[in-house]
């Protein structure tokens, strides 16, 4: 592509709302343009990147035995009513009516539609297993669309669904997809971890998120420094405590052991109370009020800990849970949040297992502007149940191997594999007849990849202060040829020959033939991030040389004009081969090999 003819508008200014690097460079580099909040146009460069990622995804899914289909974006409400999600999904689901008044939604995910597709034409065990995927725009009316392609409202997803006759074969399908995902993200040149994730109401351990490690990630991950265990903190197990987490003298602090009420005017947060009473946060008990299936409950964790809502939900056996609003806290406890304490509560009290045997603790007093000191949980509080309720964090002992400790990471979720079981096939009667003639619901799995989010995540991991450093496998072009002096006939001739020679060999070349100053061309090249750059300049050309520079390197090297086409084409082929070969590294899935 000649840049002089291309629609590749680069910008000097960053978008005002940009918080992350990928957003800045995607807009400045002319990859995307915002149409509305969380909704983007893909310009030629951006669309090339999307297609590169899609090609890798297609290649690996076809290799894994899946077949591509395409489902409609507009989905009739009846299907969602059948699965029960029409009422449950909430405001992220964009609903509308057609001219006859029939309800529809724009699909945010397509379990219902694929189940309808499969149940119509599949009835025998002989037709299974099946694995179908599509690559399509999804719409989710996210509360806070942000960060460009990272969290959009309309975004491109690959979603796949497997259908099997038994748990056992469905489990095989699950791990086949897990391995395909490893291969896909490796080929995209990403540094990622597959982490155990929440399975929600379905239970079981078969849900993994593929997280690209990046400081700008929204997800907190812990990974053991000794064994393979890695999990989203929402899901991470916490090792059973070996001693009470609160005791007099813990943290070297001499605390009151007899219960007393002390005045704490206006001191509500853990930090405020800790500073005011001069006790460490580890001596405090945080009392949080939740509404679980419409009933108030109290949850207790140590002052320095976070509460794991998924764990609390499990401990209660609730199907819905949210942090109580201020008015609900007052209704349940008689006091405003900040001074709520566990002593004398009449609602169920769930305590983190680390609080078993806690003494000398500081808690809210259940009255305004006061706290209790010297609380002994066994003596003073009616605990309904102890359970692991706190969030895992860096430094925790690993619950799996008991030898290592957790390290903390930030991650961007680029993919998700999920064992569904019969969650959709049972209510929607997606059944098959077995060899004996009996009917069963099919056993399903679902598997998503955020195609457009992969592009953003790749930039978060591959950039410098001047722009993007694309891995070659997903770069919009493989090579950029720059004619440094567009008015110099010899330069133009040599650059054109290189551009045409490489293109003829199948190399994807962006040719900066614009009549602009070299400085501006180099700046744009760095911003756009094509991995290999060849600058053709009058001075080195006189000596029969061209300047070759990898985007990631600081300095160029000189190569001969003679044979340059073959040489550059070989470098491209070798880099593509290197990235492709990464896919064959051993798999972390049971059964090993890729
Ligand atoms: P998140 O927790 O980030 O909202 P999710 O759990 O809702 O993600 P899934 O329903 O599993 O996501 O969707 C599959 C994949 O689609 C995700 O792994 C992610 O890569 C991508 N994805 C989800 N929501 C968005 C979005 N708003 N913008 C871009 N990509 C998204
Ligand atoms: Mg989401």
Coordinates of C-alpha atoms and ligand atoms in Angstrom, one line a residue:
X1 CA 0.0 0.0 0.0
X2 CA 1.3 3.4 -0.9
X3 CA 0.8 5.8 2.0
X4 CA 0.3 8.7 -0.5
X5 CA -3.0 7.0 -1.5
X6 CA -3.9 5.5 1.8
X7 CA -6.7 6.4 4.3
X8 CA -4.4 6.4 7.3
X9 CA -4.9 9.6 9.2
X10 CA -2.4 9.9 12.0
X11 CA -2.9 12.5 14.8
X12 CA -0.5 14.4 17.1
X13 CA -3.0 14.8 19.9
X14 CA -4.3 12.0 22.1
X15 CA -8.1 11.6 22.6
X16 CA -9.2 13.6 25.6
X17 CA -10.9 10.5 27.2
X18 CA -7.9 8.1 26.7
X19 CA -6.6 6.5 29.9
X20 CA -4.6 3.6 28.5
X21 CA -1.8 3.4 25.9
X22 CA -3.6 1.2 23.5
X23 CA -6.5 3.7 23.2
X24 CA -4.1 6.6 22.6
X25 CA -2.0 4.8 19.9
X26 CA -5.0 3.2 18.2
X27 CA -6.6 6.6 17.7
X28 CA -3.4 8.6 17.0
X29 CA -2.1 5.9 14.6
X30 CA -5.3 6.0 12.6
X31 CA -6.5 2.5 13.4
X32 CA -9.9 3.4 14.9
X33 CA -12.2 6.4 15.3
X34 CA -14.9 6.8 17.9
X35 CA -18.5 7.0 16.6
X36 CA -20.3 7.0 20.0
X37 CA -19.3 5.9 23.6
X38 CA -17.8 2.5 23.3
X39 CA -18.6 2.3 19.5
X40 CA -15.8 2.6 16.9
X41 CA -15.1 2.7 13.2
X42 CA -12.2 0.5 12.1
X43 CA -10.1 2.4 9.6
X44 CA -8.0 0.3 7.1
X45 CA -5.1 -0.2 9.5
X46 CA -7.3 -1.2 12.4
X47 CA -9.3 -3.6 10.2
X48 CA -6.2 -5.3 8.9
X49 CA -5.1 -6.0 12.5
X50 CA -8.6 -7.4 13.3
X51 CA -8.4 -9.6 10.3
X52 CA -5.0 -10.9 11.2
X53 CA -6.2 -11.9 14.6
X54 CA -9.3 -13.5 13.1
X55 CA -7.2 -15.5 10.7
X56 CA -5.1 -17.0 13.5
X57 CA -8.3 -17.8 15.4
X58 CA -9.9 -19.4 12.4
X59 CA -6.8 -21.4 11.6
X60 CA -6.5 -22.9 15.1
X61 CA -10.2 -23.5 15.6
X62 CA -10.5 -25.3 12.3
X63 CA -7.4 -27.3 13.3
X64 CA -9.2 -28.2 16.6
X65 CA -12.2 -29.5 14.6
X66 CA -14.6 -26.6 15.0
X67 CA -16.7 -25.3 12.1
X68 CA -17.5 -21.7 11.4
X69 CA -21.1 -20.4 11.2
X70 CA -22.7 -17.0 11.4
X71 CA -25.6 -16.1 13.6
X72 CA -27.8 -13.0 13.3
X73 CA -27.1 -10.0 15.6
X74 CA -30.9 -9.4 16.0
X75 CA -32.3 -12.1 18.2
X76 CA -36.0 -12.6 18.9
X77 CA -36.9 -12.3 22.6
X78 CA -38.7 -15.7 22.7
X79 CA -35.4 -17.5 22.7
X80 CA -34.1 -15.5 25.6
X81 CA -37.4 -16.0 27.4
X82 CA -37.0 -19.8 26.9
X83 CA -33.6 -19.8 28.6
X84 CA -34.9 -17.4 31.3
X85 CA -32.3 -14.8 30.5
X86 CA -34.7 -12.2 29.1
X87 CA -35.6 -11.2 32.7
X88 CA -32.2 -11.8 34.3
X89 CA -29.7 -10.2 31.9
X90 CA -30.3 -6.6 33.0
X91 CA -29.6 -3.3 31.2
X92 CA -26.5 -4.5 29.4
X93 CA -28.9 -6.2 27.0
X94 CA -30.0 -3.8 24.3
X95 CA -33.6 -4.5 23.6
X96 CA -35.9 -3.2 20.9
X97 CA -39.1 -3.8 19.1
X98 CA -39.6 -4.4 15.4
X99 CA -42.4 -2.6 13.4
X100 CA -45.0 -5.3 14.5
X101 CA -44.2 -4.7 18.1
X102 CA -42.2 -8.0 18.6
X103 CA -39.4 -7.9 21.2
X104 CA -35.8 -8.4 20.1
X105 CA -32.3 -7.9 21.4
X106 CA -28.9 -7.4 19.9
X107 CA -27.0 -10.5 20.9
X108 CA -24.4 -9.9 23.6
X109 CA -23.6 -13.7 23.4
X110 CA -25.3 -16.4 21.5
X111 CA -26.0 -19.5 23.6
X112 CA -29.8 -19.3 22.9
X113 CA -29.4 -18.9 19.2
X114 CA -26.8 -21.7 18.8
X115 CA -29.0 -24.1 20.9
X116 CA -31.9 -23.3 18.6
X117 CA -29.7 -23.9 15.5
X118 CA -28.5 -27.3 16.8
X119 CA -31.7 -28.7 18.3
X120 CA -33.6 -28.2 15.0
X121 CA -31.3 -30.5 13.0
X122 CA -29.6 -32.7 15.5
X123 CA -31.3 -35.6 17.3
X124 CA -29.0 -38.6 17.4
X125 CA -25.9 -39.4 19.3
X126 CA -24.4 -40.1 15.9
X127 CA -24.5 -36.4 15.1
X128 CA -22.4 -35.5 18.1
X129 CA -19.9 -34.1 19.1
X130 CA -20.3 -30.7 17.4
X131 CA -18.2 -27.6 17.9
X132 CA -19.5 -24.5 16.1
X133 CA -18.0 -21.0 16.2
X134 CA -18.6 -17.6 14.7
X135 CA -16.8 -14.2 14.6
X136 CA -19.3 -11.4 14.9
X137 CA -20.0 -8.0 16.4
X138 CA -21.6 -8.2 19.9
X139 CA -23.4 -5.5 21.7
X140 CA -23.3 -5.0 25.4
X141 CA -24.6 -1.8 26.8
X142 CA -21.7 -1.6 29.3
X143 CA -22.2 0.8 32.2
X144 CA -18.8 2.3 31.7
X145 CA -17.4 1.7 28.2
X146 CA -13.8 2.7 28.5
X147 CA -10.2 2.4 27.2
X148 CA -11.0 2.3 23.5
X149 CA -11.2 -1.3 22.3
X150 CA -10.6 -2.7 25.8
X151 CA -14.2 -2.3 26.9
X152 CA -16.5 -1.3 24.1
X153 CA -20.2 -1.5 23.8
X154 CA -20.0 -2.9 20.3
X155 CA -17.0 -5.2 19.9
X156 CA -16.0 -8.2 17.8
X157 CA -16.0 -11.6 19.5
X158 CA -15.3 -15.1 18.5
X159 CA -17.8 -17.3 20.3
X160 CA -17.8 -21.1 20.1
X161 CA -20.1 -23.7 21.5
X162 CA -19.5 -27.4 21.9
X163 CA -22.2 -30.1 22.1
X164 CA -21.5 -33.6 23.5
X165 CA -23.3 -36.7 24.6
X166 CA -21.6 -37.0 28.0
X167 CA -19.7 -35.1 30.7
X168 CA -16.6 -37.1 29.7
X169 CA -16.6 -36.2 26.0
X170 CA -17.6 -32.6 26.8
X171 CA -14.5 -32.4 29.1
X172 CA -12.4 -33.5 26.2
X173 CA -13.9 -30.8 24.1
X174 CA -13.2 -28.3 26.9
X175 CA -9.5 -29.1 27.0
X176 CA -9.2 -29.2 23.2
X177 CA -10.4 -25.6 23.2
X178 CA -8.1 -24.7 26.1
X179 CA -5.2 -26.0 24.0
X180 CA -6.4 -24.1 20.9
X181 CA -6.5 -20.9 23.0
X182 CA -3.0 -21.4 24.1
X183 CA -1.9 -21.8 20.5
X184 CA -3.9 -18.7 19.4
X185 CA -2.5 -16.4 22.0
X186 CA 1.0 -17.6 21.6
X187 CA 0.8 -17.1 17.9
X188 CA -0.4 -13.5 18.6
X189 CA 2.9 -13.0 20.5
X190 CA 1.2 -12.4 23.8
X191 CA 2.4 -13.0 27.3
X192 CA -0.6 -14.6 29.1
X193 CA -1.7 -16.9 31.9
X194 CA -4.7 -19.2 31.9
X195 CA -6.3 -18.7 35.3
X196 CA -9.1 -20.5 37.1
X197 CA -12.2 -18.4 37.0
X198 CA -15.6 -18.2 38.6
X199 CA -18.2 -20.7 37.3
X200 CA -21.1 -18.8 38.8
X201 CA -24.2 -20.9 39.4
X202 CA -22.8 -23.9 37.5
X203 CA -20.1 -24.9 39.9
X204 CA -17.2 -27.2 39.1
X205 CA -13.7 -26.1 38.3
X206 CA -14.0 -25.9 34.5
X207 CA -13.7 -22.3 33.7
X208 CA -10.5 -20.6 32.7
X209 CA -9.8 -17.0 31.7
X210 CA -6.9 -16.3 29.4
X211 CA -5.4 -13.2 30.9
X212 CA -2.8 -11.0 29.1
X213 CA -0.4 -9.7 31.8
X214 CA -0.4 -5.9 31.7
X215 CA -0.4 -3.2 34.4
X216 CA -3.4 -1.6 32.8
X217 CA -5.5 -4.8 33.2
X218 CA -8.8 -4.6 35.2
X219 CA -8.5 -8.1 36.6
X220 CA -6.4 -9.0 39.6
X221 CA -4.8 -12.4 39.4
X222 CA -2.7 -14.4 41.8
X223 CA -0.3 -17.1 40.7
X224 CA 1.8 -19.4 42.9
X225 CA 5.5 -19.0 42.7
X226 CA 6.0 -22.7 43.2
X227 CA 3.3 -24.7 41.4
X228 CA 1.0 -24.0 38.4
X229 CA -1.9 -22.7 40.4
X230 CA -3.2 -19.3 39.1
X231 CA -6.6 -17.8 39.6
X232 CA -8.6 -14.7 39.3
X233 CA -8.7 -13.3 42.9
X234 CA -12.5 -13.5 42.7
X235 CA -12.0 -17.2 42.5
X236 CA -8.7 -17.9 44.2
X237 CA -8.8 -20.3 47.1
X238 CA -7.4 -19.1 50.4
X239 CA -5.3 -21.6 52.5
X240 CA -6.9 -22.5 55.9
X241 CA -5.4 -20.3 58.5
X242 CA -3.0 -21.9 61.0
X243 CA -3.6 -19.4 63.8
X244 CA -6.3 -16.8 64.6
X245 CA -5.8 -13.8 62.4
X246 CA -6.5 -11.4 65.3
X247 CA -5.0 -11.9 68.8
X248 CA -3.7 -9.5 71.4
X249 CA -0.2 -8.5 70.5
X250 CA -0.5 -9.5 66.8
X251 CA 1.6 -7.0 64.8
X252 CA 3.5 -6.3 68.0
X253 CA 0.5 -4.3 69.3
X254 CA -0.7 -4.6 72.8
X255 CA -4.5 -4.5 72.5
X256 CA -7.3 -4.3 75.0
X257 CA -8.6 -7.7 76.0
X258 CA -11.7 -6.6 77.9
X259 CA -14.5 -5.2 75.9
X260 CA -15.1 -1.5 76.2
X261 CA -16.8 1.2 74.1
X262 CA -14.7 4.1 73.0
X263 CA -15.7 7.3 71.3
X264 CA -14.7 7.6 67.7
X265 CA -16.5 10.8 66.5
X266 CA -16.8 10.8 62.7
X267 CA -14.2 8.0 62.3
X268 CA -15.8 5.5 59.8
X269 CA -13.3 3.9 57.5
X270 CA -10.8 1.3 58.6
X271 CA -8.0 3.8 57.9
X272 CA -9.6 6.5 60.0
X273 CA -10.4 4.2 63.0
X274 CA -7.0 2.6 62.8
X275 CA -5.3 6.0 62.9
X276 CA -7.6 7.5 65.5
X277 CA -7.3 4.5 68.0
X278 CA -3.7 3.9 67.1
X279 CA -4.3 0.2 66.4
X280 CA -3.2 -1.6 63.2
X281 CA -5.8 -2.5 60.6
X282 CA -5.1 -6.1 61.3
X283 CA -6.6 -5.7 64.7
X284 CA -9.9 -4.5 63.3
X285 CA -12.9 -6.4 62.1
X286 CA -14.8 -5.0 59.2
X287 CA -18.6 -5.6 59.3
X288 CA -20.3 -5.5 55.9
X289 CA -24.0 -5.7 55.3
X290 CA -25.2 -7.5 52.2
X291 CA -28.6 -8.3 50.9
X292 CA -28.7 -12.0 49.9
X293 CA -31.8 -13.1 48.2
X294 CA -33.7 -10.1 49.7
X295 CA -32.5 -10.9 53.3
X296 CA -29.9 -8.8 55.1
X297 CA -26.7 -10.7 56.3
X298 CA -23.5 -9.5 57.9
X299 CA -20.1 -10.5 56.7
X300 CA -17.0 -10.1 58.8
X301 CA -13.4 -9.9 57.5
X302 CA -10.2 -8.6 59.1
X303 CA -9.7 -4.9 58.7
X304 CA -6.9 -5.1 56.1
X305 CA -8.7 -7.8 54.0
X306 CA -11.1 -7.5 51.1
X307 CA -14.3 -9.5 51.1
X308 CA -14.8 -12.0 48.3
X309 CA -18.5 -11.7 47.2
X310 CA -18.4 -14.9 45.3
X311 CA -17.2 -16.8 48.4
X312 CA -19.9 -15.1 50.5
X313 CA -22.6 -16.0 48.0
X314 CA -21.4 -19.6 48.1
X315 CA -21.2 -19.7 51.9
X316 CA -24.8 -18.4 52.2
X317 CA -26.0 -20.5 49.3
X318 CA -27.6 -17.4 47.9
X319 CA -28.4 -16.9 44.2
X320 CA -28.3 -13.1 44.2
X321 CA -26.2 -10.9 46.4
X322 CA -25.4 -7.2 46.6
X323 CA -23.8 -4.7 49.1
X324 CA -26.7 -3.2 51.1
X325 CA -27.5 0.5 50.3
X326 CA -27.2 2.9 53.3
X327 CA -31.0 2.8 54.0
X328 CA -30.9 -1.0 54.0
X329 CA -28.0 -1.0 56.4
X330 CA -29.9 1.2 58.8
X331 CA -33.0 -0.9 58.5
X332 CA -31.0 -4.1 59.3
X333 CA -28.8 -2.8 62.0
X334 CA -30.2 0.5 63.3
X335 CA -27.0 2.3 62.5
X336 CA -25.3 3.9 59.5
X337 CA -22.5 2.1 57.7
X338 CA -19.1 2.9 59.3
X339 CA -20.3 2.2 62.9
X340 CA -22.0 -1.2 62.3
X341 CA -20.6 -3.9 64.5
X342 CA -21.2 -7.6 65.0
X343 CA -22.0 -7.5 68.7
X344 CA -25.7 -7.8 69.3
X345 CA -26.7 -8.2 65.6
X346 CA -29.9 -10.1 65.0
X347 CA -29.3 -10.9 61.4
X348 CA -27.2 -13.9 60.2
X349 CA -23.4 -13.3 60.7
X350 CA -20.9 -15.0 58.4
X351 CA -17.3 -14.6 59.5
X352 CA -14.1 -15.3 57.6
X353 CA -12.4 -18.4 58.8
X354 CA -9.3 -16.4 59.8
X355 CA -11.5 -14.7 62.5
X356 CA -12.1 -18.0 64.3
X357 CA -10.7 -17.5 67.8
X358 CA -10.2 -13.8 67.3
X359 CA -9.7 -11.8 70.5
X360 CA -8.8 -8.3 71.4
X361 CA -10.5 -7.1 68.2
X362 CA -11.8 -3.6 67.4
X363 CA -15.3 -3.4 65.8
X364 CA -18.0 -0.9 65.2
X365 CA -20.2 -0.5 68.3
X366 CA -23.5 -0.5 66.5
X367 CA -24.0 3.1 67.6
X368 CA -23.0 6.4 66.0
X369 CA -19.5 7.7 66.7
X370 CA -18.4 4.7 68.7
X371 CA -16.3 1.5 68.4
X372 CA -15.8 -1.5 70.6
X373 CA -12.3 -2.5 71.7
X374 CA -11.4 -5.9 73.3
X375 CA -14.0 -7.9 71.3
X376 CA -13.7 -11.6 71.7
X377 CA -15.6 -13.1 68.8
X378 CA -16.5 -16.4 70.5
X379 CA -17.7 -14.7 73.7
X380 CA -19.4 -11.6 72.2
X381 CA -20.8 -12.5 68.8
X382 CA -23.3 -15.0 67.5
X383 CA -21.6 -16.3 64.4
X384 CA -23.9 -18.3 62.0
X385 CA -21.0 -19.8 60.2
X386 CA -17.3 -19.5 59.6
X387 CA -16.2 -19.8 55.9
X388 CA -13.3 -18.6 53.7
X389 CA -14.6 -15.2 52.8
X390 CA -11.6 -13.0 52.3
X391 CA -10.0 -12.2 49.0
X392 CA -6.7 -13.9 48.3
X393 CA -3.8 -11.6 47.8
X394 CA 0.0 -11.5 47.1
X395 CA 2.0 -13.1 49.8
X396 CA -0.7 -15.7 50.8
X397 CA 0.4 -19.2 51.1
X398 CA -0.7 -21.3 48.1
X399 CA -3.7 -23.5 49.0
X400 CA -2.8 -26.1 46.4
X401 CA 0.9 -27.0 47.0
X402 CA 1.1 -25.4 50.5
X403 CA 4.8 -24.6 49.7
X404 CA 4.7 -21.6 47.4
X405 CA 3.2 -18.1 47.9
X406 CA 1.0 -16.0 45.7
X407 CA 2.4 -13.3 43.5
X408 CA 0.0 -10.6 42.2
X409 CA -0.6 -9.6 38.6
X410 CA -2.9 -7.4 36.6
X411 CA -4.5 -9.0 33.6
X412 CA -6.7 -8.3 30.6
X413 CA -9.2 -11.0 30.0
X414 CA -8.9 -11.9 26.3
X415 CA -10.5 -15.2 26.3
X416 CA -12.8 -17.4 28.4
X417 CA -13.5 -21.2 28.2
X418 CA -16.5 -22.4 30.2
X419 CA -18.0 -25.8 30.8
X420 CA -21.8 -25.2 30.6
X421 CA -23.2 -28.7 31.2
X422 CA -26.9 -28.7 30.5
X423 CA -27.6 -25.1 31.7
X424 CA -29.1 -24.1 28.3
X425 CA -29.7 -27.5 26.7
X426 CA -32.0 -28.7 29.5
X427 CA -34.5 -25.7 29.7
X428 CA -34.4 -25.3 25.9
X429 CA -34.9 -29.0 25.1
X430 CA -31.7 -29.4 23.1
X431 CA -31.7 -33.2 23.3
X432 CA -30.3 -36.3 21.5
X433 CA -31.4 -39.9 21.5
X434 CA -28.7 -42.4 22.8
X435 CA -28.0 -45.9 21.5
X436 CA -30.7 -47.3 23.7
X437 CA -33.3 -44.9 22.4
X438 CA -33.4 -42.7 25.6
X439 CA -33.4 -38.9 25.3
X440 CA -30.9 -36.6 27.1
X441 CA -30.0 -32.9 27.0
X442 CA -26.7 -32.3 25.2
X443 CA -23.7 -31.4 27.4
X444 CA -22.3 -28.0 26.3
X445 CA -19.3 -25.8 26.6
X446 CA -18.9 -22.2 25.5
X447 CA -15.7 -20.4 24.5
X448 CA -15.2 -16.7 23.8
X449 CA -12.3 -14.5 22.6
X450 CA -12.5 -10.8 22.5
X451 CA -10.9 -10.2 19.0
X452 CA -10.9 -6.4 19.3
X453 CA -9.7 -6.6 22.9
X454 CA -6.8 -8.8 21.8
X455 CA -5.6 -6.0 19.6
X456 CA -5.7 -3.5 22.5
X457 CA -4.0 -6.0 24.9
X458 CA -1.3 -6.6 22.3
X459 CA -0.5 -2.9 22.3
X460 CA -0.6 -2.7 26.1
X461 CA 2.2 -5.3 26.1
X462 CA 4.1 -4.2 23.0
X463 CA 4.8 -0.4 22.9
X464 CA 7.3 2.3 23.8
X465 CA 7.1 6.0 24.2
X466 CA 6.8 6.6 20.4
X467 CA 4.2 4.1 19.5
X468 CA 3.2 0.5 18.9
X469 CA 5.6 -2.4 18.4
X470 CA 3.3 -5.0 16.8
X471 CA 4.2 -8.7 16.9
X472 CA 4.6 -9.5 13.2
X473 CA 1.8 -12.1 13.2
X474 CA -0.9 -9.4 13.9
X475 CA 0.8 -6.3 12.5
X476 CA -1.2 -4.4 9.9
X477 CA 1.8 -4.7 7.6
X478 CA 5.0 -6.8 7.9
X479 CA 7.4 -4.2 6.4
X480 CA 7.4 -0.5 6.0
X481 CA 9.6 0.9 3.2
X482 CA 10.3 4.6 3.5
X483 CA 11.5 6.7 0.6
X484 CA 13.3 9.4 2.6
X485 CA 13.6 12.0 -0.2
X486 CA 10.4 11.7 -2.4
X487 CA 12.0 14.2 -4.8
X488 CA 15.1 12.2 -5.5
X489 CA 14.6 10.0 -8.6
X490 CA 17.2 7.4 -7.6
X491 CA 15.7 7.1 -4.1
X492 CA 12.2 6.7 -5.5
X493 CA 13.3 4.1 -8.0
X494 CA 15.2 2.0 -5.4
X495 CA 12.3 2.3 -2.9
X496 CA 9.7 1.4 -5.5
X497 CA 11.7 -1.6 -6.7
X498 CA 11.9 -2.8 -3.1
X499 CA 8.2 -2.2 -2.5
X500 CA 7.2 -4.0 -5.7
X501 CA 9.7 -6.8 -5.3
X502 CA 8.6 -7.6 -1.7
X503 CA 5.0 -7.3 -2.6
X504 CA 5.5 -9.7 -5.5
X505 CA 6.9 -12.2 -3.0
X506 CA 3.8 -12.0 -0.9
X507 CA 5.3 -9.7 1.8
X508 CA 2.8 -7.1 3.2
X509 CA 4.4 -3.8 2.6
X510 CA 3.4 -0.3 3.6
X511 CA 5.3 2.2 1.3
X512 CA 5.8 5.7 2.6
X513 CA 6.2 7.5 -0.7
X514 CA 4.7 10.7 0.6
X515 CA 6.4 14.0 -0.1
X516 CA 7.1 14.8 3.5
X517 CA 10.2 15.4 5.7
X518 CA 12.0 12.2 6.9
X519 CA 11.4 13.2 10.5
X520 CA 7.7 13.1 10.1
X521 CA 7.8 9.8 8.3
X522 CA 9.9 8.1 11.0
X523 CA 7.5 9.5 13.6
X524 CA 4.5 8.0 11.8
X525 CA 6.3 4.7 11.3
X526 CA 7.1 4.4 15.0
X527 CA 3.5 5.3 15.9
X528 CA 2.0 2.7 13.5
X529 CA 4.5 0.1 14.7
X530 CA 5.2 -2.0 11.6
X531 CA 7.8 -4.5 12.8
X532 CA 10.5 -4.1 10.1
X533 CA 11.4 -0.8 8.5
X534 CA 13.6 -0.2 5.5
X535 CA 14.6 3.4 4.9
X536 CA 15.9 4.3 1.4
X537 CA 18.0 7.5 1.7
X538 CA 20.1 9.3 -0.8
X539 CA 23.3 9.2 1.2
X540 CA 23.5 5.4 1.9
X541 CA 22.1 4.6 -1.5
X542 CA 25.2 6.2 -3.1
X543 CA 27.2 3.4 -1.3
X544 CA 24.7 0.8 -2.5
X545 CA 23.1 0.5 1.0
X546 CA 19.7 0.6 2.7
X547 CA 18.9 1.1 6.4
X548 CA 17.1 -1.8 8.0
X549 CA 15.6 -1.4 11.5
X550 CA 13.4 -3.6 13.6
X551 CA 10.8 -1.5 15.4
X552 CA 12.0 -2.9 18.8
X553 CA 15.7 -2.1 18.2
X554 CA 17.3 1.3 18.8
X555 CA 19.7 1.3 15.9
X556 CA 19.4 0.5 12.2
X557 CA 21.9 -1.7 10.3
X558 CA 23.0 -1.3 6.7
X559 CA 22.1 -3.9 4.1
X560 CA 23.1 -4.1 0.4
X561 CA 20.7 -2.9 -2.2
X562 CA 21.6 -5.9 -4.2
X563 CA 19.7 -8.9 -2.9
X564 CA 17.7 -6.7 -0.5
X565 CA 14.3 -8.1 -1.6
X566 CA 15.4 -11.7 -1.0
X567 CA 17.1 -10.8 2.3
X568 CA 14.1 -8.9 3.7
X569 CA 11.7 -11.5 2.5
X570 CA 13.7 -14.1 4.4
X571 CA 13.8 -12.1 7.6
X572 CA 10.0 -11.8 7.4
X573 CA 9.5 -15.5 6.8
X574 CA 11.8 -16.4 9.7
X575 CA 10.0 -14.0 12.1
X576 CA 6.6 -15.4 11.0
X577 CA 7.9 -18.9 11.5
X578 CA 9.3 -18.1 14.9
X579 CA 5.9 -16.9 16.1
X580 CA 4.1 -19.8 14.6
X581 CA 6.4 -22.3 16.2
X582 CA 5.6 -20.8 19.6
X583 CA 2.2 -22.5 19.3
X584 CA 3.8 -25.9 19.6
X585 CA 5.3 -25.4 23.1
X586 CA 4.0 -27.8 25.7
X587 CA 0.4 -27.2 26.9
X588 CA -0.6 -26.7 30.5
X589 CA -3.8 -28.7 29.9
X590 CA -4.1 -32.2 31.2
X591 CA -2.7 -34.6 28.6
X592 CA 0.0 -32.1 27.8
X593 CA 1.0 -31.8 24.1
X594 CA -0.5 -29.1 21.9
Ligands
LIG1 P1 -15.6 -8.8 31.3 O1 -15.5 -9.5 32.7 O2 -14.3 -8.2 30.9 O3 -16.8 -7.9 31.2 P2 -17.0 -11.1 30.4 O4 -16.7 -12.1 31.4 O5 -18.3 -10.3 30.4 O6 -15.8 -10.0 30.3 P3 -17.4 -13.0 28.3 O7 -18.9 -13.0 28.4 O8 -16.7 -14.3 28.8 O9 -16.7 -11.7 29.0 O10 -17.0 -12.7 26.8 C1 -15.9 -13.4 26.1 C2 -14.8 -12.4 25.8 O11 -15.2 -11.2 25.1 C3 -14.0 -11.9 27.0 O12 -13.1 -12.8 27.4 C4 -13.4 -10.6 26.5 O13 -12.2 -10.8 25.8 C5 -14.4 -10.1 25.4 N1 -15.3 -9.0 25.9 C6 -16.2 -9.1 26.9 N2 -16.8 -7.9 27.1 C7 -16.1 -7.0 26.2 C8 -16.2 -5.6 26.0 N3 -17.2 -4.9 26.6 N4 -15.4 -5.1 25.1 C9 -14.5 -5.8 24.4 N5 -14.3 -7.1 24.6 C10 -15.1 -7.7 25.5
LIG2 MG1 -18.7 -8.4 30.9

